[in-house]
PDB file of C-alpha atoms and ligand atoms in Angstrom:
ATOM      1  CA  MET A  14      14.514  -6.722   5.878  1.00  0.00           C
ATOM      2  CA  SER A  15      13.531  -5.964   9.225  1.00  0.00           C
ATOM      3  CA  LYS A  16      12.996  -9.222  10.390  1.00  0.00           C
ATOM      4  CA  LEU A  17      16.332 -10.592   9.082  1.00  0.00           C
ATOM      5  CA  LEU A  18      17.775  -7.485  11.247  1.00  0.00           C
ATOM      6  CA  LEU A  19      15.560  -8.523  14.364  1.00  0.00           C
ATOM      7  CA  ARG A  20      16.801 -12.234  14.025  1.00  0.00           C
ATOM      8  CA  THR A  21      20.333 -10.866  13.637  1.00  0.00           C
ATOM      9  CA  ALA A  22      20.107  -8.874  16.805  1.00  0.00           C
ATOM     10  CA  LEU A  23      18.571 -11.616  18.776  1.00  0.00           C
ATOM     11  CA  ALA A  24      20.774 -14.456  17.275  1.00  0.00           C
ATOM     12  CA  ALA A  25      24.083 -11.585  18.369  1.00  0.00           C
ATOM     13  CA  ALA A  26      22.946 -10.462  21.886  1.00  0.00           C
ATOM     14  CA  SER A  27      24.690 -12.670  24.474  1.00  0.00           C
ATOM     15  CA  PRO A  28      22.649 -14.456  27.052  1.00  0.00           C
ATOM     16  CA  GLY A  29      21.063 -12.626  29.496  1.00  0.00           C
ATOM     17  CA  THR A  30      21.487  -9.130  27.600  1.00  0.00           C
ATOM     18  CA  ASP A  31      18.444  -7.207  28.244  1.00  0.00           C
ATOM     19  CA  LYS A  32      16.995  -6.437  24.814  1.00  0.00           C
ATOM     20  CA  ALA A  33      14.042  -3.846  24.449  1.00  0.00           C
ATOM     21  CA  VAL A  34      11.721  -2.868  22.054  1.00  0.00           C
ATOM     22  CA  LEU A  35      11.187   0.717  21.726  1.00  0.00           C
ATOM     23  CA  LEU A  36       6.977   1.148  21.140  1.00  0.00           C
ATOM     24  CA  LEU A  37       5.943   4.538  20.103  1.00  0.00           C
ATOM     25  CA  ALA A  38       1.969   4.874  21.402  1.00  0.00           C
ATOM     26  CA  GLY A  39      -0.560   7.064  21.154  1.00  0.00           C
ATOM     27  CA  THR A  40      -3.147   4.597  19.939  1.00  0.00           C
ATOM     28  CA  ALA A  41      -5.479   2.426  21.156  1.00  0.00           C
ATOM     29  CA  GLU A  42      -3.732  -0.524  19.165  1.00  0.00           C
ATOM     30  CA  ALA A  43      -0.402   0.129  20.960  1.00  0.00           C
ATOM     31  CA  ARG A  44      -1.950   0.145  24.400  1.00  0.00           C
ATOM     32  CA  GLN A  45      -3.289  -3.437  23.401  1.00  0.00           C
ATOM     33  CA  LEU A  46       0.172  -4.250  22.077  1.00  0.00           C
ATOM     34  CA  ALA A  47       1.897  -3.244  25.147  1.00  0.00           C
ATOM     35  CA  ASP A  48      -0.364  -5.616  27.302  1.00  0.00           C
ATOM     36  CA  LEU A  49       0.495  -8.110  24.894  1.00  0.00           C
ATOM     37  CA  LEU A  50       4.437  -7.141  24.762  1.00  0.00           C
ATOM     38  CA  VAL A  51       4.747  -7.250  28.506  1.00  0.00           C
ATOM     39  CA  THR A  52       3.005 -10.264  28.763  1.00  0.00           C
ATOM     40  CA  ASP A  53       4.883 -11.976  26.414  1.00  0.00           C
ATOM     41  CA  GLY A  54       7.965 -10.918  28.324  1.00  0.00           C
ATOM     42  CA  ARG A  55      10.809 -11.341  26.031  1.00  0.00           C
ATOM     43  CA  LEU A  56      11.927  -8.035  25.762  1.00  0.00           C
ATOM     44  CA  ARG A  57      11.843  -5.082  27.574  1.00  0.00           C
ATOM     45  CA  VAL A  58       9.140  -2.647  26.395  1.00  0.00           C
ATOM     46  CA  ILE A  59       9.707   0.918  26.379  1.00  0.00           C
ATOM     47  CA  SER A  60       6.378   2.411  25.435  1.00  0.00           C
ATOM     48  CA  SER A  61       6.806   6.314  24.713  1.00  0.00           C
ATOM     49  CA  LEU A  62       4.071   9.011  24.337  1.00  0.00           C
ATOM     50  CA  ALA A  63       4.120  12.533  23.110  1.00  0.00           C
ATOM     51  CA  GLY A  64       2.545  13.755  26.259  1.00  0.00           C
ATOM     52  CA  ARG A  65      -0.501  15.931  24.456  1.00  0.00           C
ATOM     53  CA  THR A  66      -3.053  14.648  27.063  1.00  0.00           C
ATOM     54  CA  ILE A  67      -3.109  15.699  30.700  1.00  0.00           C
ATOM     55  CA  GLU A  68      -4.074  12.258  32.080  1.00  0.00           C
ATOM     56  CA  PRO A  69      -2.984   9.789  29.202  1.00  0.00           C
ATOM     57  CA  ARG A  70      -4.785   6.464  29.560  1.00  0.00           C
ATOM     58  CA  THR A  71      -2.544   3.476  31.405  1.00  0.00           C
ATOM     59  CA  LEU A  72      -0.529   1.780  29.577  1.00  0.00           C
ATOM     60  CA  SER A  73       2.143  -1.106  29.579  1.00  0.00           C
ATOM     61  CA  GLY A  74       6.052  -1.029  29.788  1.00  0.00           C
ATOM     62  CA  THR A  75       8.171   1.514  31.160  1.00  0.00           C
ATOM     63  CA  VAL A  76       6.580   4.192  30.266  1.00  0.00           C
ATOM     64  CA  ARG A  77       8.508   7.980  29.021  1.00  0.00           C
ATOM     65  CA  ILE A  78       6.809  10.776  27.808  1.00  0.00           C
ATOM     66  CA  GLY A  79       7.213  13.624  25.933  1.00  0.00           C
ATOM     67  CA  GLY A  80       9.742  14.397  22.548  1.00  0.00           C
ATOM     68  CA  PHE A  81      13.000  12.908  22.125  1.00  0.00           C
ATOM     69  CA  GLY A  82      14.590  15.298  20.393  1.00  0.00           C
ATOM     70  CA  GLY A  83      14.832  14.484  17.068  1.00  0.00           C
ATOM     71  CA  VAL A  84      16.090  12.021  15.256  1.00  0.00           C
ATOM     72  CA  GLU A  85      19.535  12.067  16.740  1.00  0.00           C
ATOM     73  CA  GLY A  86      17.895  12.151  20.300  1.00  0.00           C
ATOM     74  CA  MET A  87      16.135   8.995  19.210  1.00  0.00           C
ATOM     75  CA  ALA A  88      18.480   7.157  17.693  1.00  0.00           C
ATOM     76  CA  SER A  89      20.439   7.972  21.427  1.00  0.00           C
ATOM     77  CA  LEU A  90      17.721   6.151  23.167  1.00  0.00           C
ATOM     78  CA  ILE A  91      17.728   3.077  20.714  1.00  0.00           C
ATOM     79  CA  ARG A  92      21.436   2.803  21.268  1.00  0.00           C
ATOM     80  CA  ARG A  93      21.621   3.378  25.423  1.00  0.00           C
ATOM     81  CA  GLU A  94      18.259   0.964  25.833  1.00  0.00           C
ATOM     82  CA  ASN A  95      19.815  -1.567  23.417  1.00  0.00           C
ATOM     83  CA  VAL A  96      16.553  -1.246  21.513  1.00  0.00           C
ATOM     84  CA  VAL A  97      16.420  -3.924  18.833  1.00  0.00           C
ATOM     85  CA  LEU A  98      12.839  -3.452  17.443  1.00  0.00           C
ATOM     86  CA  VAL A  99      10.695  -0.405  17.267  1.00  0.00           C
ATOM     87  CA  VAL A 100       7.010  -0.197  16.815  1.00  0.00           C
ATOM     88  CA  ASP A 101       5.796   2.447  15.274  1.00  0.00           C
ATOM     89  CA  ALA A 102       2.183   2.338  16.696  1.00  0.00           C
ATOM     90  CA  THR A 103       1.361   6.116  16.807  1.00  0.00           C
ATOM     91  CA  HIS A 104      -2.079   7.874  14.836  1.00  0.00           C
ATOM     92  CA  PRO A 105      -1.721   7.487  11.227  1.00  0.00           C
ATOM     93  CA  PHE A 106      -1.997  11.383  10.722  1.00  0.00           C
ATOM     94  CA  ALA A 107       1.142  11.552  13.073  1.00  0.00           C
ATOM     95  CA  VAL A 108       3.510  11.978  10.032  1.00  0.00           C
ATOM     96  CA  GLN A 109       6.693  13.428  11.974  1.00  0.00           C
ATOM     97  CA  ILE A 110       7.378  10.799  14.451  1.00  0.00           C
ATOM     98  CA  SER A 111       6.724   8.359  11.848  1.00  0.00           C
ATOM     99  CA  ALA A 112       9.599   9.757   9.650  1.00  0.00           C
ATOM    100  CA  ASN A 113      11.384  10.049  12.409  1.00  0.00           C
ATOM    101  CA  ALA A 114      11.179   6.438  13.750  1.00  0.00           C
ATOM    102  CA  ALA A 115      12.497   5.154  10.012  1.00  0.00           C
ATOM    103  CA  ALA A 116      15.111   7.345   9.917  1.00  0.00           C
ATOM    104  CA  ALA A 117      16.670   6.881  13.385  1.00  0.00           C
ATOM    105  CA  ALA A 118      15.754   2.917  12.887  1.00  0.00           C
ATOM    106  CA  LYS A 119      17.580   2.980   9.866  1.00  0.00           C
ATOM    107  CA  ASN A 120      20.971   5.226  10.865  1.00  0.00           C
ATOM    108  CA  ASN A 121      21.528   2.603  13.345  1.00  0.00           C
ATOM    109  CA  GLY A 122      20.720  -0.704  11.831  1.00  0.00           C
ATOM    110  CA  VAL A 123      17.686  -1.528  13.794  1.00  0.00           C
ATOM    111  CA  ALA A 124      14.583  -3.587  12.581  1.00  0.00           C
ATOM    112  CA  ARG A 125      11.192  -1.499  12.658  1.00  0.00           C
ATOM    113  CA  VAL A 126       7.709  -2.351  11.433  1.00  0.00           C
ATOM    114  CA  ALA A 127       4.409   0.214  11.640  1.00  0.00           C
ATOM    115  CA  LEU A 128       1.575  -0.581  12.528  1.00  0.00           C
ATOM    116  CA  VAL A 129      -1.033   0.723  10.570  1.00  0.00           C
ATOM    117  CA  ARG A 130      -4.513   0.133  11.368  1.00  0.00           C
ATOM    118  CA  PRO A 131      -6.380   0.266   8.065  1.00  0.00           C
ATOM    119  CA  PRO A 132      -8.317   3.089   7.017  1.00  0.00           C
ATOM    120  CA  TRP A 133     -12.369   3.331   6.489  1.00  0.00           C
ATOM    121  CA  THR A 134     -13.970   2.628   3.242  1.00  0.00           C
ATOM    122  CA  ARG A 135     -17.416   3.514   1.944  1.00  0.00           C
ATOM    123  CA  ASP A 136     -20.069   0.492   1.993  1.00  0.00           C
ATOM    124  CA  GLY A 137     -23.264   1.928   0.319  1.00  0.00           C
ATOM    125  CA  LYS A 138     -24.532   3.808   3.005  1.00  0.00           C
ATOM    126  CA  ASP A 139     -21.710   6.299   3.075  1.00  0.00           C
ATOM    127  CA  ASP A 140     -21.786   9.108   1.421  1.00  0.00           C
ATOM    128  CA  TRP A 141     -18.860  11.379   2.366  1.00  0.00           C
ATOM    129  CA  LYS A 142     -17.280  13.974   0.713  1.00  0.00           C
ATOM    130  CA  GLU A 143     -13.233  13.256   0.674  1.00  0.00           C
ATOM    131  CA  VAL A 144     -10.817  15.860   0.604  1.00  0.00           C
ATOM    132  CA  GLY A 145      -7.067  16.556   1.042  1.00  0.00           C
ATOM    133  CA  ASN A 146      -6.186  18.283   3.697  1.00  0.00           C
ATOM    134  CA  LEU A 147      -7.787  20.931   6.607  1.00  0.00           C
ATOM    135  CA  GLU A 148      -7.965  23.908   4.291  1.00  0.00           C
ATOM    136  CA  GLU A 149     -10.058  21.646   1.690  1.00  0.00           C
ATOM    137  CA  ALA A 150     -12.242  20.663   4.923  1.00  0.00           C
ATOM    138  CA  ARG A 151     -13.185  24.134   6.028  1.00  0.00           C
ATOM    139  CA  ASP A 152     -13.787  25.286   2.257  1.00  0.00           C
ATOM    140  CA  SER A 153     -16.377  22.560   1.863  1.00  0.00           C
ATOM    141  CA  ILE A 154     -18.098  23.612   4.722  1.00  0.00           C
ATOM    142  CA  ALA A 155     -22.012  25.053   3.372  1.00  0.00           C
ATOM    143  CA  ALA A 156     -22.803  28.877   4.791  1.00  0.00           C
ATOM    144  CA  GLY A 157     -24.637  28.839   7.608  1.00  0.00           C
ATOM    145  CA  SER A 158     -24.074  25.257   8.791  1.00  0.00           C
ATOM    146  CA  ARG A 159     -23.360  23.766  12.713  1.00  0.00           C
ATOM    147  CA  VAL A 160     -20.166  21.965  11.916  1.00  0.00           C
ATOM    148  CA  PHE A 161     -18.746  19.169  14.649  1.00  0.00           C
ATOM    149  CA  LEU A 162     -14.797  19.049  14.387  1.00  0.00           C
ATOM    150  CA  ALA A 163     -13.767  15.987  15.010  1.00  0.00           C
ATOM    151  CA  LEU A 164      -9.937  16.813  15.104  1.00  0.00           C
ATOM    152  CA  GLY A 165      -7.252  17.597  17.744  1.00  0.00           C
ATOM    153  CA  ALA A 166      -6.761  20.926  19.268  1.00  0.00           C
ATOM    154  CA  GLN A 167      -4.158  21.723  17.002  1.00  0.00           C
ATOM    155  CA  HIS A 168      -5.927  21.260  13.578  1.00  0.00           C
ATOM    156  CA  ILE A 169      -9.076  23.998  14.379  1.00  0.00           C
ATOM    157  CA  ASP A 170      -7.494  27.024  13.827  1.00  0.00           C
ATOM    158  CA  VAL A 171      -7.555  26.743  10.725  1.00  0.00           C
ATOM    159  CA  PHE A 172     -11.758  27.229  10.843  1.00  0.00           C
ATOM    160  CA  ALA A 173     -11.588  30.547  12.787  1.00  0.00           C
ATOM    161  CA  GLU A 174     -11.832  32.147   8.682  1.00  0.00           C
ATOM    162  CA  ARG A 175     -15.712  31.013   8.709  1.00  0.00           C
ATOM    163  CA  ASP A 176     -17.189  33.164  10.578  1.00  0.00           C
ATOM    164  CA  ASP A 177     -20.281  32.144   8.281  1.00  0.00           C
ATOM    165  CA  ALA A 178     -20.541  28.348  10.176  1.00  0.00           C
ATOM    166  CA  THR A 179     -20.875  27.804  13.731  1.00  0.00           C
ATOM    167  CA  PHE A 180     -18.083  24.955  15.519  1.00  0.00           C
ATOM    168  CA  ILE A 181     -18.359  22.383  18.279  1.00  0.00           C
ATOM    169  CA  ALA A 182     -14.840  20.850  18.473  1.00  0.00           C
ATOM    170  CA  ARG A 183     -14.099  17.801  20.820  1.00  0.00           C
ATOM    171  CA  MET A 184     -11.044  17.598  22.139  1.00  0.00           C
ATOM    172  CA  VAL A 185      -9.813  15.594  24.907  1.00  0.00           C
ATOM    173  CA  ASP A 186      -8.437  17.929  27.131  1.00  0.00           C
ATOM    174  CA  ARG A 187     -10.199  21.687  27.525  1.00  0.00           C
ATOM    175  CA  PRO A 188      -7.725  24.245  26.399  1.00  0.00           C
ATOM    176  CA  ASP A 189      -6.177  27.088  28.159  1.00  0.00           C
ATOM    177  CA  HIS A 190      -7.966  29.445  25.735  1.00  0.00           C
ATOM    178  CA  PRO A 191     -11.220  29.311  23.507  1.00  0.00           C
ATOM    179  CA  PRO A 192     -10.210  28.466  20.176  1.00  0.00           C
ATOM    180  CA  PHE A 193     -12.197  31.264  18.408  1.00  0.00           C
ATOM    181  CA  ALA A 194     -15.420  32.955  19.346  1.00  0.00           C
ATOM    182  CA  ASN A 195     -18.085  30.629  16.935  1.00  0.00           C
ATOM    183  CA  CYS A 196     -16.073  27.911  18.235  1.00  0.00           C
ATOM    184  CA  LYS A 197     -18.002  25.428  21.482  1.00  0.00           C
ATOM    185  CA  VAL A 198     -15.366  23.198  23.102  1.00  0.00           C
ATOM    186  CA  ILE A 199     -16.789  20.028  24.502  1.00  0.00           C
ATOM    187  CA  THR A 200     -14.058  17.568  26.288  1.00  0.00           C
ATOM    188  CA  GLY A 201     -14.184  13.654  26.490  1.00  0.00           C
ATOM    189  CA  ILE A 202     -12.974  10.636  25.214  1.00  0.00           C
ATOM    190  CA  PRO A 203     -16.221   9.093  23.319  1.00  0.00           C
ATOM    191  CA  ASP A 204     -16.930   5.548  24.022  1.00  0.00           C
ATOM    192  CA  GLY A 205     -17.183   4.577  20.336  1.00  0.00           C
ATOM    193  CA  LEU A 206     -21.048   3.440  20.859  1.00  0.00           C
ATOM    194  CA  LEU A 207     -23.301   4.726  18.050  1.00  0.00           C
ATOM    195  CA  ALA A 208     -26.610   5.830  20.105  1.00  0.00           C
ATOM    196  CA  ALA A 209     -24.199   7.958  22.269  1.00  0.00           C
ATOM    197  CA  GLU A 210     -22.840   9.766  19.211  1.00  0.00           C
ATOM    198  CA  LYS A 211     -26.209  10.397  17.669  1.00  0.00           C
ATOM    199  CA  ALA A 212     -27.338  11.586  21.363  1.00  0.00           C
ATOM    200  CA  MET A 213     -24.505  13.851  20.877  1.00  0.00           C
ATOM    201  CA  LEU A 214     -24.736  15.162  17.492  1.00  0.00           C
ATOM    202  CA  SER A 215     -28.760  15.666  17.807  1.00  0.00           C
ATOM    203  CA  ALA A 216     -27.973  17.900  20.705  1.00  0.00           C
ATOM    204  CA  HIS A 217     -25.551  19.966  19.489  1.00  0.00           C
ATOM    205  CA  ARG A 218     -27.723  20.434  15.871  1.00  0.00           C
ATOM    206  CA  ILE A 219     -25.032  19.167  14.302  1.00  0.00           C
ATOM    207  CA  THR A 220     -25.778  19.413  10.041  1.00  0.00           C
ATOM    208  CA  GLN A 221     -21.797  18.891   8.919  1.00  0.00           C
ATOM    209  CA  LEU A 222     -19.318  16.327  10.247  1.00  0.00           C
ATOM    210  CA  VAL A 223     -15.509  17.125   9.749  1.00  0.00           C
ATOM    211  CA  CYS A 224     -13.017  14.534  10.742  1.00  0.00           C
ATOM    212  CA  ARG A 225     -10.252  12.429   9.599  1.00  0.00           C
ATOM    213  CA  ASN A 226      -9.980   9.191   7.977  1.00  0.00           C
ATOM    214  CA  SER A 227      -8.419   7.958  11.487  1.00  0.00           C
ATOM    215  CA  GLY A 228      -9.573   4.207  11.143  1.00  0.00           C
ATOM    216  CA  GLY A 229     -10.905   2.096  13.428  1.00  0.00           C
ATOM    217  CA  ASP A 230     -14.237   0.978  15.213  1.00  0.00           C
ATOM    218  CA  LYS A 231     -14.292   3.149  17.602  1.00  0.00           C
ATOM    219  CA  GLY A 232     -14.107   6.175  15.806  1.00  0.00           C
ATOM    220  CA  PHE A 233     -16.268   5.333  13.211  1.00  0.00           C
ATOM    221  CA  ALA A 234     -19.385   5.631  15.342  1.00  0.00           C
ATOM    222  CA  LYS A 235     -19.648   9.168  14.888  1.00  0.00           C
ATOM    223  CA  VAL A 236     -19.549   8.811  11.201  1.00  0.00           C
ATOM    224  CA  ALA A 237     -22.134   5.911  10.867  1.00  0.00           C
ATOM    225  CA  ALA A 238     -23.979   8.168  13.412  1.00  0.00           C
ATOM    226  CA  ALA A 239     -23.932  11.214  10.655  1.00  0.00           C
ATOM    227  CA  THR A 240     -24.851   9.297   7.881  1.00  0.00           C
ATOM    228  CA  GLU A 241     -28.064   7.485   9.839  1.00  0.00           C
ATOM    229  CA  LEU A 242     -28.753  11.045  10.740  1.00  0.00           C
ATOM    230  CA  GLY A 243     -27.988  12.576   7.541  1.00  0.00           C
ATOM    231  CA  ILE A 244     -25.876  14.613   8.284  1.00  0.00           C
ATOM    232  CA  ARG A 245     -23.334  15.337   5.713  1.00  0.00           C
ATOM    233  CA  VAL A 246     -19.383  14.264   6.178  1.00  0.00           C
ATOM    234  CA  ILE A 247     -16.114  15.461   5.452  1.00  0.00           C
ATOM    235  CA  MET A 248     -13.554  13.412   5.416  1.00  0.00           C
ATOM    236  CA  ILE A 249     -10.025  14.358   5.142  1.00  0.00           C
ATOM    237  CA  ALA A 250      -7.820  11.892   3.763  1.00  0.00           C
ATOM    238  CA  ARG A 251      -4.354   9.939   5.601  1.00  0.00           C
ATOM    239  CA  PRO A 252      -1.538  11.422   4.595  1.00  0.00           C
ATOM    240  CA  PRO A 253       1.424   9.358   3.000  1.00  0.00           C
ATOM    241  CA  PRO A 254       1.768   6.208   5.063  1.00  0.00           C
ATOM    242  CA  PRO A 255       5.104   5.438   6.880  1.00  0.00           C
ATOM    243  CA  ALA A 256       7.647   3.673   4.966  1.00  0.00           C
ATOM    244  CA  PRO A 257       6.652   0.108   5.007  1.00  0.00           C
ATOM    245  CA  PRO A 258       6.832  -3.014   6.609  1.00  0.00           C
ATOM    246  CA  HIS A 259       3.276  -2.867   7.292  1.00  0.00           C
ATOM    247  CA  LEU A 260       1.052  -4.661   9.860  1.00  0.00           C
ATOM    248  CA  ALA A 261      -2.282  -4.452  10.121  1.00  0.00           C
ATOM    249  CA  THR A 262      -2.699  -5.691  13.952  1.00  0.00           C
ATOM    250  CA  PRO A 263      -0.958  -6.157  17.525  1.00  0.00           C
ATOM    251  CA  ASP A 264      -1.644  -9.653  17.109  1.00  0.00           C
ATOM    252  CA  GLU A 265       0.380  -9.269  13.550  1.00  0.00           C
ATOM    253  CA  VAL A 266       3.129  -7.504  15.277  1.00  0.00           C
ATOM    254  CA  MET A 267       3.749 -10.303  17.896  1.00  0.00           C
ATOM    255  CA  GLU A 268       3.533 -12.952  15.321  1.00  0.00           C
ATOM    256  CA  PHE A 269       6.354 -10.774  13.726  1.00  0.00           C
ATOM    257  CA  ILE A 270       8.764 -10.750  16.618  1.00  0.00           C
ATOM    258  CA  ASP A 271       7.471 -14.906  16.765  1.00  0.00           C
ATOM    259  CA  ALA A 272       9.050 -15.576  13.886  1.00  0.00           C
ATOM    260  CA  ALA A 273      12.608 -14.015  14.281  1.00  0.00           C
ATOM    261  CA  PHE A 274      12.740 -15.335  17.889  1.00  0.00           C
ATOM    262  CA  SER A 275      12.060 -18.785  16.524  1.00  0.00           C
ATOM    263  CA  PRO A 276      15.007 -21.084  15.299  1.00  0.00           C
TER     264      PRO A 276
HETATM  265  P1  LIG B   1       3.807  14.445  14.552  1.00  0.00           P
HETATM  266  O1  LIG B   1       3.436  14.944  14.456  1.00  0.00           O
HETATM  267  O2  LIG B   1       3.922  12.696  14.137  1.00  0.00           O
HETATM  268  O3  LIG B   1       5.685  14.408  15.919  1.00  0.00           O
HETATM  269  C1  LIG B   1       5.887  16.025  16.668  1.00  0.00           C
HETATM  270  C2  LIG B   1       6.402  15.446  17.613  1.00  0.00           C
HETATM  271  O4  LIG B   1       6.264  15.160  18.464  1.00  0.00           O
HETATM  272  C3  LIG B   1       7.685  14.676  17.126  1.00  0.00           C
HETATM  273  O5  LIG B   1       8.543  14.925  16.518  1.00  0.00           O
HETATM  274  C4  LIG B   1       8.339  14.094  18.647  1.00  0.00           C
HETATM  275  O6  LIG B   1       9.089  14.481  18.978  1.00  0.00           O
HETATM  276  C5  LIG B   1       7.138  13.857  19.414  1.00  0.00           C
HETATM  277  N1  LIG B   1       6.052  12.561  19.377  1.00  0.00           N
HETATM  278  C6  LIG B   1       5.157  12.691  18.545  1.00  0.00           C
HETATM  279  N2  LIG B   1       4.813  10.979  19.014  1.00  0.00           N
HETATM  280  C7  LIG B   1       5.823  10.954  19.505  1.00  0.00           C
HETATM  281  C8  LIG B   1       5.723   9.807  20.640  1.00  0.00           C
HETATM  282  N3  LIG B   1       4.663   8.620  20.697  1.00  0.00           N
HETATM  283  N4  LIG B   1       6.874   9.743  21.596  1.00  0.00           N
HETATM  284  C9  LIG B   1       7.267  10.527  21.565  1.00  0.00           C
HETATM  285  N5  LIG B   1       7.800  11.700  21.086  1.00  0.00           N
HETATM  286  C10 LIG B   1       6.594  11.905  20.148  1.00  0.00           C
HETATM  287  O7  LIG B   1       3.051  13.886  16.222  1.00  0.00           O
HETATM  288  P2  LIG B   1       1.204  14.777  16.880  1.00  0.00           P
HETATM  289  O8  LIG B   1       0.297  14.049  15.802  1.00  0.00           O
HETATM  290  O9  LIG B   1       1.735  15.442  17.028  1.00  0.00           O
HETATM  291  O10 LIG B   1       0.627  13.152  17.600  1.00  0.00           O
HETATM  292  C11 LIG B   1       1.378  13.014  18.919  1.00  0.00           C
HETATM  293  C12 LIG B   1       1.140  11.672  19.254  1.00  0.00           C
HETATM  294  O11 LIG B   1      -0.350  11.692  19.503  1.00  0.00           O
HETATM  295  C13 LIG B   1       1.338  10.446  18.290  1.00  0.00           C
HETATM  296  O12 LIG B   1       2.157   9.490  18.980  1.00  0.00           O
HETATM  297  C14 LIG B   1       0.427   9.822  18.159  1.00  0.00           C
HETATM  298  O13 LIG B   1       0.366   8.668  18.002  1.00  0.00           O
HETATM  299  C15 LIG B   1      -1.130  10.761  19.213  1.00  0.00           C
HETATM  300  N6  LIG B   1      -1.814  11.131  18.555  1.00  0.00           N
HETATM  301  C16 LIG B   1      -2.151  11.920  17.191  1.00  0.00           C
HETATM  302  C17 LIG B   1      -3.206  12.059  16.518  1.00  0.00           C
HETATM  303  C18 LIG B   1      -3.238  12.938  15.510  1.00  0.00           C
HETATM  304  O14 LIG B   1      -4.464  13.041  15.143  1.00  0.00           O
HETATM  305  N7  LIG B   1      -2.155  13.293  14.892  1.00  0.00           N
HETATM  306  C19 LIG B   1      -4.408  11.482  17.105  1.00  0.00           C
HETATM  307  C20 LIG B   1      -4.288  10.481  17.904  1.00  0.00           C
HETATM  308  C21 LIG B   1      -3.163  10.508  18.639  1.00  0.00           C
HETATM  309  P3  LIG B   1      10.387  14.611  18.695  1.00  0.00           P
HETATM  310  O15 LIG B   1      11.165  15.318  17.466  1.00  0.00           O
HETATM  311  O16 LIG B   1      11.452  15.941  19.690  1.00  0.00           O
HETATM  312  O17 LIG B   1      11.111  13.310  19.060  1.00  0.00           O
END
């Protein structure tokens, strides 16, 4: 259906019309896709960030930052900018923006695809405890643990109830206020190297890791490091995925666009 919508929009556009793709970003895959789309050049690229990080990494395209103002805000940008395709390349745990994208595209009769990076799956070595949400993760922590929280800043308050454990939370930016008394914040973007993650977990004498099943090779380094060090992993399962269609990689999105352009 989405491919048909895109094909129809491309066919209906008069020559020279400045058609655009709206790329909802905030992930490494979105950055890769923005590069591919800009290099491809057939669609004007509007790359959108929520504005959660103070200094976001470089992103190709015309970058806009900040919320749209809900479904109607995104819908009006779609109309104003002559958007013929919305690519939802947001994080698998960013549920609201994905729902908004699906509704805004549908209401405008515009094609949408979701770039959904595959979740991590266990192999023989992995022995993580899977939980459904942050509260279950909090309740799964053993008393007396030193816990590494690989979660965004907005997701750690729930652990404040556990005054019988010590927490280290890694964030991109230092928060204005320390989260809670027994939680220390470290900042930085991990480089995805196993040795670095092992060194970091060892330096903080971590005994339990709490993370979300975000998927992606770089993010898995902390899980692999914890497994090798015998650190217990508490893995928060993904929320329901965005509405289909789903594509797994930036290249698959480009193939989708190619197919819609080809006669
Ligand atoms: P969310 O709960 O799904 O979205 C909340 C609101 O933030 C949306 O309704 C929208 O505001 C705005 N928003 C979110 N993504 C946007 C985007 N790409 N461009 C413009 N506005 C956006 O999202 P979240 O979990 O707070 O995540 C925010 C962003 O950070 C996402 O883009 C995501 O890709 C990225 N990110 C999230 C995580 C995570 O763990 N959730 C991790 C890494 C990166 P309006 O309703 O006003 O339009």
